Amino acid sequence: MTQTEDKEKKRTSVERYLLKHEIEKLEAKRSHNMSTSLISLYIPPGTRLSDINSQLRDEYGTATNIKDKNTGKAVQAAISSIMSRMKNLSSPGENGLVIFCGITQSNKVEYFLINPPEQIGIKLYLCDYVFHINHLKEMLESKKRYGLAIVARGGATIATIQGSRLNIIREEDSYVPGKHKMGGQSQARFQRLTEEAAQRWYTKVAGMMNEAYLEDNPVEAIIIGGPALSKAQYLENKELDYRLREKVIGIYDVGYTGIVGIRELLDRAQSKLTDFELVRERLLTQKFMENLGKDTGLATYGEKQVRDALERGAVEVVLVSEDVDRVNLVIKCEACDYQKVESVRTKEYSDFVKELSSKKCPKCNEDKVHIDEEKDLITELNELAESSGASLEVISTSHEDGATLYGAFGGVAAILRYKLYEGY
Ligand SMILES: [Zn+2]
């Protein structure tokens, strides 16, 4: 296992979620007057912070020459803020550091420090009216990608698995006649013709796989499913690129083609796919549903019930659908005592903030409303879980089990350590 894989594995679904959420928030920030005064600073590991400090001092001086005096002052305010906070840092850490700072829509200097999940490969100092988050965003994508293929006489399904996502790339039927059907022809001739048709079909599938798994972004490994005979015949096909042949790490008996077959393959190949969130998430969700179905008393769902179980220390693991995430925002006005709490979905967060910046206070009509405080449901549940010795998994809705967790159970569920109620 390489070092990056190791690190990727250590990152929990909560950490990934929190970083994703943080990035969404940063993405919504703009400079207060749309000037190029927001600073994005990427510091790679091994950089001497004293070097960064002297660079910042230079930039501070250069900012005096900026034509627009307000922009110059805003840049200087951001630089001062960064420099004063950097005094408390001794080194950039093993992955480096990313700092974002500047006067945002809130009309205040905002400062964000991010410990990136992977090593920062670039050194960057940039002033713009937005924060530059693309390098961080790239880190969120799991890089490991496997090919999953169902190969049968009757059809083929070419798919990939990456992180928590399953992508069906191609699905095709073969029209190879069944083996035991008698055409109007003699048995021998019929068999020869169907065999030829089958070979042509496997050649076509080999081409489909070469295209899907080798071009652009090659997969790391391939898992093949199908009826016993088809797989063996297929792997002998000369059209299958030798590089793909070397990547096959598992062959399993699977009775179906299409998405049903791919799901069967995921179940059978579980032990080879433990690095993928998709497989971990499906296992946990299935365990929850199994307990619920068998009435063991060890499963509960609903925000209130799960909170209750957490407070009583009865939870082993909390399952939260990534689609339930809500952020509770405390909106305040600087000019008067106006205050309101709004609950916003993370996906709507960025639009909400943009809208807020153009809104006037409903009480005093000044444009001084801003977000004073924010906390999201997943962060809150995670803190509760941590304090009661439970773990929390964020479950994506990109697969069927995750979609069921969200759709049928409201997206908040838990597997319990012990029964909370007798006669459950
Ligand atoms: Zn007001």
Short mmCIF file of C-alpha atoms and ligand atoms in Angstrom, two decimals:
data_model
loop_
_atom_site.label_atom_id
_atom_site.label_comp_id
_atom_site.label_asym_id
_atom_site.label_seq_id
_atom_site.Cartn_x
_atom_site.Cartn_y
_atom_site.Cartn_z
CA MET A 1 0.00 0.00 0.00
CA THR A 2 1.42 3.41 -0.91
CA GLN A 3 1.62 6.27 1.51
CA THR A 4 -1.17 8.29 -0.06
CA GLU A 5 -3.53 5.34 0.06
CA ASP A 6 -2.71 4.85 3.69
CA LYS A 7 -3.54 8.44 4.48
CA GLU A 8 -6.68 8.39 2.41
CA LYS A 9 -7.87 5.43 4.41
CA LYS A 10 -7.24 7.07 7.74
CA ARG A 11 -9.45 10.00 6.85
CA THR A 12 -12.91 9.26 8.15
CA SER A 13 -16.13 10.07 6.36
CA VAL A 14 -16.75 12.83 8.92
CA GLU A 15 -13.42 14.49 8.25
CA ARG A 16 -14.09 14.40 4.54
CA TYR A 17 -17.54 15.82 5.08
CA LEU A 18 -16.26 18.62 7.32
CA LEU A 19 -13.61 19.65 4.82
CA LYS A 20 -16.15 19.56 1.99
CA HIS A 21 -18.44 21.74 4.05
CA GLU A 22 -15.62 24.16 4.90
CA ILE A 23 -14.74 24.44 1.21
CA GLU A 24 -18.37 25.15 0.32
CA LYS A 25 -18.37 27.98 2.84
CA LEU A 26 -15.12 29.43 1.50
CA GLU A 27 -16.44 29.19 -2.03
CA ALA A 28 -19.34 31.46 -1.11
CA LYS A 29 -17.12 34.26 0.22
CA ARG A 30 -16.51 37.42 -1.80
CA SER A 31 -14.44 40.48 -0.96
CA HIS A 32 -16.50 43.25 0.65
CA ASN A 33 -16.48 45.53 -2.39
CA MET A 34 -15.55 42.99 -5.07
CA SER A 35 -11.97 44.28 -5.01
CA THR A 36 -9.04 41.89 -5.41
CA SER A 37 -8.25 41.88 -1.72
CA LEU A 38 -8.94 38.31 -0.56
CA ILE A 39 -5.71 36.41 0.07
CA SER A 40 -5.23 32.70 -0.66
CA LEU A 41 -1.96 31.39 0.73
CA TYR A 42 -0.74 27.82 0.09
CA ILE A 43 2.30 26.82 2.12
CA PRO A 44 3.89 23.46 1.19
CA PRO A 45 5.38 21.24 3.90
CA GLY A 46 9.02 21.97 4.70
CA THR A 47 8.66 25.69 4.01
CA ARG A 48 10.31 27.97 6.55
CA LEU A 49 7.63 30.17 8.05
CA SER A 50 10.17 32.97 8.41
CA ASP A 51 10.43 32.99 4.59
CA ILE A 52 6.66 33.31 4.32
CA ASN A 53 6.77 36.10 6.85
CA SER A 54 9.30 38.12 4.89
CA GLN A 55 7.30 37.53 1.69
CA LEU A 56 4.22 38.85 3.46
CA ARG A 57 6.15 41.91 4.65
CA ASP A 58 7.16 42.61 1.04
CA GLU A 59 3.58 42.18 -0.15
CA TYR A 60 2.45 44.58 2.58
CA GLY A 61 4.80 47.21 1.22
CA THR A 62 3.77 46.58 -2.39
CA ALA A 63 0.11 47.01 -1.42
CA THR A 64 0.84 50.70 -0.79
CA ASN A 65 1.22 51.08 -4.56
CA ILE A 66 -2.22 49.69 -5.38
CA LYS A 67 -4.08 52.41 -7.21
CA ASP A 68 -7.35 51.98 -5.38
CA LYS A 69 -6.56 53.04 -1.81
CA ASN A 70 -9.44 51.00 -0.30
CA THR A 71 -8.20 47.85 -1.99
CA GLY A 72 -4.67 48.52 -0.78
CA LYS A 73 -5.86 48.98 2.77
CA ALA A 74 -7.98 45.84 2.63
CA VAL A 75 -4.99 43.80 1.40
CA GLN A 76 -2.83 45.24 4.19
CA ALA A 77 -5.48 44.44 6.81
CA ALA A 78 -5.55 40.83 5.59
CA ILE A 79 -1.75 40.54 5.59
CA SER A 80 -1.49 41.96 9.12
CA SER A 81 -4.09 39.50 10.30
CA ILE A 82 -2.22 36.55 8.79
CA MET A 83 1.14 37.71 10.19
CA SER A 84 -0.17 38.15 13.70
CA ARG A 85 -1.68 34.67 13.69
CA MET A 86 1.39 33.06 12.16
CA LYS A 87 3.35 34.01 15.28
CA ASN A 88 1.62 31.10 17.02
CA LEU A 89 2.67 28.57 14.40
CA SER A 90 5.97 26.74 14.54
CA SER A 91 5.91 24.84 11.21
CA PRO A 92 3.50 24.22 8.30
CA GLY A 93 2.85 20.62 9.44
CA GLU A 94 3.36 17.40 7.51
CA ASN A 95 0.88 18.29 4.74
CA GLY A 96 1.50 22.02 4.68
CA LEU A 97 -0.99 24.76 5.41
CA VAL A 98 -3.61 26.73 3.56
CA ILE A 99 -4.66 30.15 4.80
CA PHE A 100 -7.50 32.28 3.50
CA CYS A 101 -7.95 35.82 4.77
CA GLY A 102 -9.59 39.08 3.85
CA ILE A 103 -12.50 41.46 4.33
CA THR A 104 -15.55 39.53 3.15
CA GLN A 105 -19.21 40.36 2.63
CA SER A 106 -19.52 40.53 6.41
CA ASN A 107 -17.33 43.68 6.30
CA LYS A 108 -14.99 42.02 8.78
CA VAL A 109 -11.55 40.49 8.31
CA GLU A 110 -12.19 36.75 8.20
CA TYR A 111 -9.38 34.24 8.69
CA PHE A 112 -9.45 30.53 7.85
CA LEU A 113 -6.69 28.04 8.43
CA ILE A 114 -6.94 24.62 6.83
CA ASN A 115 -4.78 21.59 7.50
CA PRO A 116 -5.02 19.86 4.12
CA PRO A 117 -5.70 16.12 4.00
CA GLU A 118 -2.86 15.61 1.52
CA GLN A 119 0.47 17.27 0.91
CA ILE A 120 0.28 20.69 -0.70
CA GLY A 121 2.25 20.57 -3.92
CA ILE A 122 2.27 24.28 -4.74
CA LYS A 123 3.42 27.47 -3.14
CA LEU A 124 0.93 30.22 -3.82
CA TYR A 125 0.15 33.77 -2.75
CA LEU A 126 -2.81 35.25 -4.56
CA CYS A 127 -5.11 38.27 -4.18
CA ASP A 128 -8.51 38.03 -5.78
CA TYR A 129 -12.15 38.85 -5.07
CA VAL A 130 -12.73 35.15 -4.28
CA PHE A 131 -10.75 32.53 -2.37
CA HIS A 132 -8.91 30.00 -4.52
CA ILE A 133 -10.08 26.61 -3.32
CA ASN A 134 -9.56 24.39 -6.38
CA HIS A 135 -6.37 22.77 -5.11
CA LEU A 136 -8.19 21.74 -1.94
CA LYS A 137 -11.24 20.56 -3.84
CA GLU A 138 -9.12 18.16 -5.86
CA MET A 139 -8.00 16.52 -2.63
CA LEU A 140 -11.55 15.55 -1.74
CA GLU A 141 -11.92 13.27 -4.72
CA SER A 142 -10.82 9.75 -3.90
CA LYS A 143 -8.28 8.85 -6.50
CA LYS A 144 -8.52 5.12 -6.30
CA ARG A 145 -10.69 3.77 -9.09
CA TYR A 146 -11.44 0.14 -9.91
CA GLY A 147 -13.19 -1.39 -12.87
CA LEU A 148 -16.12 -3.73 -12.29
CA ALA A 149 -17.27 -5.76 -15.27
CA ILE A 150 -19.93 -8.38 -15.81
CA VAL A 151 -19.13 -10.55 -18.80
CA ALA A 152 -21.66 -13.13 -19.95
CA ARG A 153 -22.69 -14.70 -23.22
CA GLY A 154 -25.94 -12.80 -23.08
CA GLY A 155 -24.61 -9.35 -22.24
CA ALA A 156 -21.98 -7.21 -20.56
CA THR A 157 -21.91 -4.39 -18.06
CA ILE A 158 -18.89 -2.14 -17.68
CA ALA A 159 -18.73 -0.06 -14.49
CA THR A 160 -16.26 1.71 -12.21
CA ILE A 161 -16.17 2.30 -8.48
CA GLN A 162 -14.55 5.41 -7.02
CA GLY A 163 -15.03 6.57 -3.43
CA SER A 164 -18.72 6.28 -2.71
CA ARG A 165 -19.75 6.34 -6.36
CA LEU A 166 -20.62 3.55 -8.72
CA ASN A 167 -20.67 4.52 -12.39
CA ILE A 168 -22.23 2.28 -15.00
CA ILE A 169 -20.30 3.13 -18.14
CA ARG A 170 -21.86 0.71 -20.64
CA GLU A 171 -24.50 -1.94 -20.69
CA GLU A 172 -25.00 -4.10 -23.75
CA ASP A 173 -26.89 -7.21 -24.85
CA SER A 174 -25.12 -9.68 -27.11
CA TYR A 175 -27.72 -11.45 -29.29
CA VAL A 176 -25.55 -14.56 -29.16
CA PRO A 177 -28.06 -17.41 -29.44
CA GLY A 178 -28.43 -19.73 -26.45
CA LYS A 179 -26.38 -22.91 -26.53
CA HIS A 180 -29.06 -25.51 -26.60
CA LYS A 181 -31.47 -23.97 -28.98
CA MET A 182 -31.80 -25.86 -32.26
CA GLY A 183 -32.06 -23.58 -35.23
CA GLY A 184 -33.42 -25.13 -38.36
CA GLN A 185 -29.89 -26.34 -38.97
CA SER A 186 -27.87 -29.33 -37.99
CA GLN A 187 -26.56 -29.37 -34.45
CA ALA A 188 -22.89 -29.19 -35.45
CA ARG A 189 -23.32 -26.30 -37.83
CA PHE A 190 -25.46 -24.45 -35.30
CA GLN A 191 -22.86 -24.90 -32.60
CA ARG A 192 -20.08 -23.64 -34.81
CA LEU A 193 -22.05 -20.52 -35.72
CA THR A 194 -22.98 -19.70 -32.12
CA GLU A 195 -19.38 -20.24 -31.06
CA GLU A 196 -18.23 -17.75 -33.71
CA ALA A 197 -20.89 -15.29 -32.61
CA ALA A 198 -19.76 -15.69 -29.01
CA GLN A 199 -16.11 -15.05 -29.96
CA ARG A 200 -17.12 -11.91 -31.87
CA TRP A 201 -19.07 -10.80 -28.83
CA TYR A 202 -16.15 -11.31 -26.44
CA THR A 203 -13.91 -9.41 -28.83
CA LYS A 204 -16.37 -6.55 -28.74
CA VAL A 205 -16.48 -6.60 -24.93
CA ALA A 206 -12.68 -6.59 -24.82
CA GLY A 207 -12.74 -3.43 -26.93
CA MET A 208 -15.30 -1.86 -24.62
CA MET A 209 -13.11 -2.64 -21.63
CA ASN A 210 -9.91 -1.37 -23.25
CA GLU A 211 -11.69 1.89 -23.94
CA ALA A 212 -13.31 2.27 -20.51
CA TYR A 213 -10.43 1.12 -18.34
CA LEU A 214 -7.27 2.17 -20.18
CA GLU A 215 -7.94 5.46 -21.91
CA ASP A 216 -7.92 8.88 -20.18
CA ASN A 217 -7.81 7.82 -16.55
CA PRO A 218 -6.78 4.16 -16.27
CA VAL A 219 -8.24 2.07 -13.46
CA GLU A 220 -5.98 0.61 -10.80
CA ALA A 221 -7.52 -2.86 -10.75
CA ILE A 222 -10.34 -4.84 -12.32
CA ILE A 223 -12.85 -7.26 -10.85
CA ILE A 224 -14.80 -9.49 -13.21
CA GLY A 225 -18.07 -11.30 -12.65
CA GLY A 226 -20.12 -13.66 -14.78
CA PRO A 227 -21.05 -17.30 -15.29
CA ALA A 228 -18.02 -19.58 -14.89
CA LEU A 229 -17.54 -20.47 -18.57
CA SER A 230 -17.91 -16.95 -19.98
CA LYS A 231 -15.24 -15.40 -17.77
CA ALA A 232 -12.64 -18.01 -18.61
CA GLN A 233 -13.36 -17.80 -22.35
CA TYR A 234 -13.33 -14.07 -22.22
CA LEU A 235 -10.00 -13.69 -20.47
CA GLU A 236 -8.41 -15.73 -23.24
CA ASN A 237 -9.58 -13.27 -25.84
CA LYS A 238 -6.64 -11.80 -27.71
CA GLU A 239 -8.25 -8.40 -28.05
CA LEU A 240 -8.16 -7.81 -24.31
CA ASP A 241 -5.19 -5.53 -23.68
CA TYR A 242 -2.44 -7.31 -21.75
CA ARG A 243 -2.21 -4.39 -19.35
CA LEU A 244 -5.83 -4.99 -18.35
CA ARG A 245 -5.26 -8.70 -17.96
CA GLU A 246 -2.57 -7.88 -15.39
CA LYS A 247 -4.98 -5.69 -13.46
CA VAL A 248 -7.59 -8.37 -12.87
CA ILE A 249 -7.51 -9.00 -9.11
CA GLY A 250 -10.64 -11.10 -8.75
CA ILE A 251 -13.08 -13.24 -10.73
CA TYR A 252 -16.45 -14.13 -9.25
CA ASP A 253 -19.51 -16.13 -10.19
CA VAL A 254 -22.39 -13.77 -10.79
CA GLY A 255 -25.73 -14.80 -12.24
CA TYR A 256 -27.00 -11.53 -13.70
CA THR A 257 -25.87 -8.73 -15.95
CA GLY A 258 -26.82 -5.06 -15.56
CA ILE A 259 -26.97 -3.14 -12.29
CA VAL A 260 -28.32 -6.22 -10.48
CA GLY A 261 -25.24 -8.18 -11.51
CA ILE A 262 -22.93 -5.33 -10.50
CA ARG A 263 -24.53 -5.23 -7.05
CA GLU A 264 -24.09 -8.98 -6.73
CA LEU A 265 -20.44 -8.55 -7.74
CA LEU A 266 -19.97 -5.80 -5.10
CA ASP A 267 -21.25 -8.21 -2.45
CA ARG A 268 -19.07 -11.10 -3.57
CA ALA A 269 -15.91 -9.03 -3.97
CA GLN A 270 -16.36 -7.15 -0.66
CA SER A 271 -13.04 -8.27 0.79
CA LYS A 272 -11.16 -6.71 -2.13
CA LEU A 273 -13.09 -3.46 -1.97
CA THR A 274 -12.83 -2.43 1.68
CA ASP A 275 -11.01 0.77 0.75
CA PHE A 276 -14.07 2.09 -1.03
CA GLU A 277 -16.54 4.13 0.98
CA LEU A 278 -19.30 2.70 -1.17
CA VAL A 279 -18.71 -0.79 0.20
CA ARG A 280 -18.28 0.34 3.82
CA GLU A 281 -21.39 2.48 3.61
CA ARG A 282 -23.49 -0.31 2.12
CA LEU A 283 -22.36 -2.77 4.82
CA LEU A 284 -23.26 -0.38 7.64
CA THR A 285 -26.62 0.56 6.15
CA GLN A 286 -27.43 -3.10 5.55
CA LYS A 287 -26.49 -3.94 9.15
CA PHE A 288 -28.86 -1.22 10.36
CA MET A 289 -31.71 -2.47 8.16
CA GLU A 290 -31.10 -6.06 9.15
CA ASN A 291 -31.38 -5.21 12.85
CA LEU A 292 -34.51 -3.24 12.15
CA GLY A 293 -36.03 -6.03 10.08
CA LYS A 294 -35.26 -8.71 12.64
CA ASP A 295 -36.59 -6.53 15.42
CA THR A 296 -33.45 -6.95 17.54
CA GLY A 297 -33.95 -3.64 19.30
CA LEU A 298 -30.45 -2.61 18.21
CA ALA A 299 -31.47 -0.14 15.54
CA THR A 300 -33.16 3.21 15.82
CA TYR A 301 -33.79 6.14 13.50
CA GLY A 302 -35.03 9.72 13.49
CA GLU A 303 -33.08 12.75 14.74
CA LYS A 304 -34.83 12.81 18.13
CA GLN A 305 -34.46 9.07 18.79
CA VAL A 306 -30.79 9.06 17.78
CA ARG A 307 -29.97 12.08 19.96
CA ASP A 308 -31.74 10.38 22.84
CA ALA A 309 -29.82 7.13 22.35
CA LEU A 310 -26.54 9.09 22.08
CA GLU A 311 -27.19 10.91 25.32
CA ARG A 312 -27.74 7.57 27.03
CA GLY A 313 -24.46 6.24 25.66
CA ALA A 314 -26.19 3.38 23.83
CA VAL A 315 -24.98 4.09 20.30
CA GLU A 316 -22.30 2.11 18.52
CA VAL A 317 -22.42 4.01 15.26
CA VAL A 318 -24.51 6.88 13.92
CA LEU A 319 -25.39 6.84 10.23
CA VAL A 320 -26.18 10.21 8.71
CA SER A 321 -27.09 10.75 5.11
CA GLU A 322 -25.00 13.49 3.50
CA ASP A 323 -28.24 14.88 2.11
CA VAL A 324 -29.72 15.74 5.50
CA ASP A 325 -27.03 18.18 6.38
CA ARG A 326 -28.49 21.41 7.58
CA VAL A 327 -26.66 24.46 8.82
CA ASN A 328 -28.21 26.55 11.55
CA LEU A 329 -27.24 30.16 10.97
CA VAL A 330 -27.61 33.01 13.43
CA ILE A 331 -28.21 36.13 11.37
CA LYS A 332 -27.52 39.46 13.07
CA CYS A 333 -27.59 43.09 12.10
CA GLU A 334 -24.68 45.31 13.09
CA ALA A 335 -26.73 48.47 13.09
CA CYS A 336 -29.59 47.33 15.30
CA ASP A 337 -30.55 44.38 17.51
CA TYR A 338 -32.18 42.34 14.72
CA GLN A 339 -31.48 38.62 15.08
CA LYS A 340 -32.85 35.52 13.42
CA VAL A 341 -31.97 31.81 13.22
CA GLU A 342 -32.23 30.22 9.80
CA SER A 343 -31.81 26.56 8.91
CA VAL A 344 -30.22 26.10 5.48
CA ARG A 345 -29.18 23.00 3.52
CA THR A 346 -25.47 22.94 2.77
CA LYS A 347 -26.22 22.81 -0.94
CA GLU A 348 -28.21 26.04 -0.64
CA TYR A 349 -25.67 27.67 1.62
CA SER A 350 -23.71 29.44 -1.05
CA ASP A 351 -26.84 30.93 -2.69
CA PHE A 352 -28.14 31.95 0.72
CA VAL A 353 -24.96 33.84 1.56
CA LYS A 354 -24.92 35.57 -1.81
CA GLU A 355 -28.52 36.64 -1.33
CA LEU A 356 -27.89 37.79 2.22
CA SER A 357 -25.11 40.11 1.13
CA SER A 358 -27.54 42.07 -1.01
CA LYS A 359 -30.30 42.12 1.62
CA LYS A 360 -31.18 44.99 3.85
CA CYS A 361 -32.04 44.56 7.51
CA PRO A 362 -35.82 44.10 7.80
CA LYS A 363 -35.78 46.16 10.98
CA CYS A 364 -33.57 49.18 10.30
CA ASN A 365 -33.15 48.87 6.52
CA GLU A 366 -29.35 49.10 6.66
CA ASP A 367 -27.31 46.60 4.64
CA LYS A 368 -25.50 45.38 7.73
CA VAL A 369 -26.94 41.90 8.17
CA HIS A 370 -24.39 39.09 8.43
CA ILE A 371 -23.94 35.55 9.67
CA ASP A 372 -22.82 35.72 13.27
CA GLU A 373 -22.69 32.03 14.10
CA GLU A 374 -23.21 28.74 12.31
CA LYS A 375 -23.39 25.10 13.21
CA ASP A 376 -24.44 22.18 11.05
CA LEU A 377 -26.36 19.08 12.08
CA ILE A 378 -23.67 16.58 11.13
CA THR A 379 -20.99 18.47 13.10
CA GLU A 380 -23.32 18.65 16.07
CA LEU A 381 -24.19 14.93 15.96
CA ASN A 382 -20.52 14.11 15.53
CA GLU A 383 -19.62 16.05 18.67
CA LEU A 384 -22.37 14.23 20.54
CA ALA A 385 -21.13 10.89 19.20
CA GLU A 386 -17.52 11.63 20.15
CA SER A 387 -18.45 12.54 23.70
CA SER A 388 -20.37 9.29 24.15
CA GLY A 389 -17.79 6.97 22.60
CA ALA A 390 -19.79 6.33 19.43
CA SER A 391 -18.59 6.78 15.88
CA LEU A 392 -20.36 8.57 13.07
CA GLU A 393 -20.43 7.75 9.38
CA VAL A 394 -21.63 10.10 6.70
CA ILE A 395 -23.47 8.01 4.11
CA SER A 396 -23.77 9.23 0.54
CA THR A 397 -26.99 8.86 -1.43
CA SER A 398 -25.16 7.84 -4.59
CA HIS A 399 -25.99 4.17 -3.96
CA GLU A 400 -29.28 2.42 -3.35
CA ASP A 401 -28.76 1.66 0.34
CA GLY A 402 -27.79 5.26 1.03
CA ALA A 403 -30.81 6.49 -0.89
CA THR A 404 -33.02 4.20 1.24
CA LEU A 405 -31.47 5.55 4.44
CA TYR A 406 -32.40 9.04 3.33
CA GLY A 407 -35.73 8.33 1.70
CA ALA A 408 -37.28 5.80 4.10
CA PHE A 409 -35.58 6.69 7.39
CA GLY A 410 -35.13 10.45 7.15
CA GLY A 411 -31.36 10.13 6.85
CA VAL A 412 -30.50 9.85 10.57
CA ALA A 413 -30.14 6.36 12.07
CA ALA A 414 -28.07 4.44 14.59
CA ILE A 415 -26.90 0.94 15.38
CA LEU A 416 -27.02 0.42 19.15
CA ARG A 417 -24.72 -1.36 21.57
CA TYR A 418 -27.60 -2.62 23.70
CA LYS A 419 -31.38 -2.56 23.70
CA LEU A 420 -32.81 0.66 25.02
CA TYR A 421 -36.34 -0.55 25.50
CA GLU A 422 -37.66 -3.90 26.61
CA GLY A 423 -40.34 -5.44 24.45
CA TYR A 424 -39.05 -3.48 21.51
ZN ZN B 1 -30.77 46.33 11.48
#
